[in-house]
PDB file of C-alpha atoms in Angstrom:
ATOM      1  CA  UNK A   9    -140.985  84.458 -39.899  1.00 41.00           C
ATOM      2  CA  UNK A  10    -143.206  85.582 -43.058  1.00 44.00           C
ATOM      3  CA  UNK A  11    -141.842  82.533 -45.110  1.00 42.00           C
ATOM      4  CA  UNK A  12    -144.757  80.760 -46.330  1.00 49.00           C
ATOM      5  CA  UNK A  13    -144.751  76.819 -47.378  1.00 49.00           C
ATOM      6  CA  UNK A  14    -145.091  77.782 -51.123  1.00 48.00           C
ATOM      7  CA  UNK A  15    -141.968  80.102 -51.084  1.00 52.00           C
ATOM      8  CA  UNK A  16    -139.993  76.622 -50.223  1.00 57.00           C
ATOM      9  CA  UNK A  17    -141.241  74.459 -53.227  1.00 78.00           C
ATOM     10  CA  UNK A  18    -137.815  75.423 -55.167  1.00 78.00           C
ATOM     11  CA  UNK A  19    -135.475  75.676 -52.228  1.00 77.00           C
ATOM     12  CA  UNK A  20    -132.439  75.156 -54.216  1.00 82.00           C
ATOM     13  CA  UNK A  21    -133.425  77.489 -57.103  1.00 87.00           C
ATOM     14  CA  UNK A  22    -135.316  77.984 -60.377  1.00 89.00           C
ATOM     15  CA  UNK A  23    -134.075  76.837 -63.790  1.00 89.00           C
ATOM     16  CA  UNK A  24    -136.971  77.762 -65.879  1.00 90.00           C
ATOM     17  CA  UNK A  25    -140.333  80.161 -65.798  1.00 94.00           C
ATOM     18  CA  UNK A  26    -142.941  80.096 -68.137  1.00 94.00           C
ATOM     19  CA  UNK A  27    -146.315  81.870 -68.263  1.00 95.00           C
ATOM     20  CA  UNK A  28    -149.200  80.015 -70.299  1.00 94.00           C
ATOM     21  CA  UNK A  29    -150.635  81.858 -73.378  1.00 92.00           C
ATOM     22  CA  UNK A  30    -153.612  83.129 -71.342  1.00 93.00           C
ATOM     23  CA  UNK A  31    -151.274  84.318 -68.623  1.00 93.00           C
ATOM     24  CA  UNK A  32    -153.444  82.129 -65.944  1.00 95.00           C
ATOM     25  CA  UNK A  33    -150.902  80.068 -64.833  1.00 95.00           C
ATOM     26  CA  UNK A  34    -147.189  79.872 -64.438  1.00 95.00           C
ATOM     27  CA  UNK A  35    -144.745  77.027 -64.799  1.00 94.00           C
ATOM     28  CA  UNK A  36    -141.501  76.710 -62.762  1.00 93.00           C
ATOM     29  CA  UNK A  37    -138.675  74.174 -63.119  1.00 91.00           C
ATOM     30  CA  UNK A  38    -136.396  73.661 -59.905  1.00 88.00           C
ATOM     31  CA  UNK A  39    -132.831  73.454 -60.584  1.00 86.00           C
ATOM     32  CA  UNK A  40    -131.092  70.467 -62.070  1.00 71.00           C
ATOM     33  CA  UNK A  41    -130.689  68.530 -58.782  1.00 70.00           C
ATOM     34  CA  UNK A  42    -134.049  69.549 -57.640  1.00 72.00           C
ATOM     35  CA  UNK A  43    -136.100  68.381 -60.746  1.00 78.00           C
ATOM     36  CA  UNK A  44    -139.136  69.502 -59.699  1.00 85.00           C
ATOM     37  CA  UNK A  45    -142.218  70.984 -61.999  1.00 89.00           C
ATOM     38  CA  UNK A  46    -144.819  73.529 -60.474  1.00 92.00           C
ATOM     39  CA  UNK A  47    -147.925  74.802 -61.703  1.00 94.00           C
ATOM     40  CA  UNK A  48    -149.068  78.072 -60.062  1.00 94.00           C
ATOM     41  CA  UNK A  49    -152.391  79.755 -60.387  1.00 95.00           C
ATOM     42  CA  UNK A  50    -151.661  83.766 -61.025  1.00 94.00           C
ATOM     43  CA  UNK A  51    -154.630  84.890 -59.731  1.00 95.00           C
ATOM     44  CA  UNK A  52    -155.183  82.903 -56.540  1.00 95.00           C
ATOM     45  CA  UNK A  53    -151.412  83.098 -55.842  1.00 92.00           C
ATOM     46  CA  UNK A  54    -151.309  79.377 -55.281  1.00 93.00           C
ATOM     47  CA  UNK A  55    -149.796  75.986 -56.387  1.00 92.00           C
ATOM     48  CA  UNK A  56    -152.319  73.930 -58.092  1.00 92.00           C
ATOM     49  CA  UNK A  57    -150.015  71.099 -59.135  1.00 89.00           C
ATOM     50  CA  UNK A  58    -146.538  69.706 -58.616  1.00 87.00           C
ATOM     51  CA  UNK A  59    -144.505  66.652 -59.718  1.00 84.00           C
ATOM     52  CA  UNK A  60    -140.996  65.688 -59.561  1.00 78.00           C
ATOM     53  CA  UNK A  61    -139.370  64.951 -63.035  1.00 73.00           C
ATOM     54  CA  UNK A  62    -137.258  61.951 -63.979  1.00 75.00           C
ATOM     55  CA  UNK A  63    -134.107  63.955 -64.591  1.00 78.00           C
ATOM     56  CA  UNK A  64    -132.926  67.797 -65.062  1.00 83.00           C
ATOM     57  CA  UNK A  65    -135.405  69.713 -67.464  1.00 87.00           C
ATOM     58  CA  UNK A  66    -133.447  71.726 -70.173  1.00 87.00           C
ATOM     59  CA  UNK A  67    -136.505  73.181 -71.993  1.00 90.00           C
ATOM     60  CA  UNK A  68    -140.153  73.895 -71.680  1.00 92.00           C
ATOM     61  CA  UNK A  69    -142.765  74.774 -74.333  1.00 94.00           C
ATOM     62  CA  UNK A  70    -146.407  75.562 -73.466  1.00 93.00           C
ATOM     63  CA  UNK A  71    -149.448  75.233 -76.015  1.00 91.00           C
ATOM     64  CA  UNK A  72    -152.892  76.374 -74.554  1.00 87.00           C
ATOM     65  CA  UNK A  73    -153.509  73.787 -71.573  1.00 87.00           C
ATOM     66  CA  UNK A  74    -150.633  71.632 -72.303  1.00 92.00           C
ATOM     67  CA  UNK A  75    -147.170  71.752 -71.673  1.00 93.00           C
ATOM     68  CA  UNK A  76    -143.700  69.502 -72.544  1.00 93.00           C
ATOM     69  CA  UNK A  77    -140.581  69.512 -70.576  1.00 91.00           C
ATOM     70  CA  UNK A  78    -137.582  68.277 -72.256  1.00 90.00           C
ATOM     71  CA  UNK A  79    -133.919  66.750 -71.094  1.00 86.00           C
ATOM     72  CA  UNK A  80    -131.349  64.169 -71.596  1.00 84.00           C
ATOM     73  CA  UNK A  81    -133.036  61.210 -72.966  1.00 85.00           C
ATOM     74  CA  UNK A  82    -136.538  62.279 -71.740  1.00 86.00           C
ATOM     75  CA  UNK A  83    -139.777  64.085 -73.136  1.00 91.00           C
ATOM     76  CA  UNK A  84    -142.558  64.735 -71.183  1.00 91.00           C
ATOM     77  CA  UNK A  85    -146.206  65.891 -71.781  1.00 93.00           C
ATOM     78  CA  UNK A  86    -148.492  67.828 -69.103  1.00 91.00           C
ATOM     79  CA  UNK A  87    -151.986  68.747 -69.183  1.00 92.00           C
ATOM     80  CA  UNK A  88    -152.935  72.066 -66.758  1.00 89.00           C
ATOM     81  CA  UNK A  89    -156.543  70.708 -65.469  1.00 82.00           C
TER      82      UNK A  89
END
């Protein structure tokens, strides 16, 4: 089996994908029932951060090294470090 652990991070699916402005990172959001936020380092092909969200994510916006996720009754700011 060639499936790596990183392939299973969003095992139920992905609802949103966004590249950072400098294209160094990709942020992926798990589908509504999963509610996971994952930051990928594109050049290394690895996950550098992941976190659960408090509810489904409806949208994501990115500015420099920060991004925001929003959903019903939620707005969360994140910093990529």
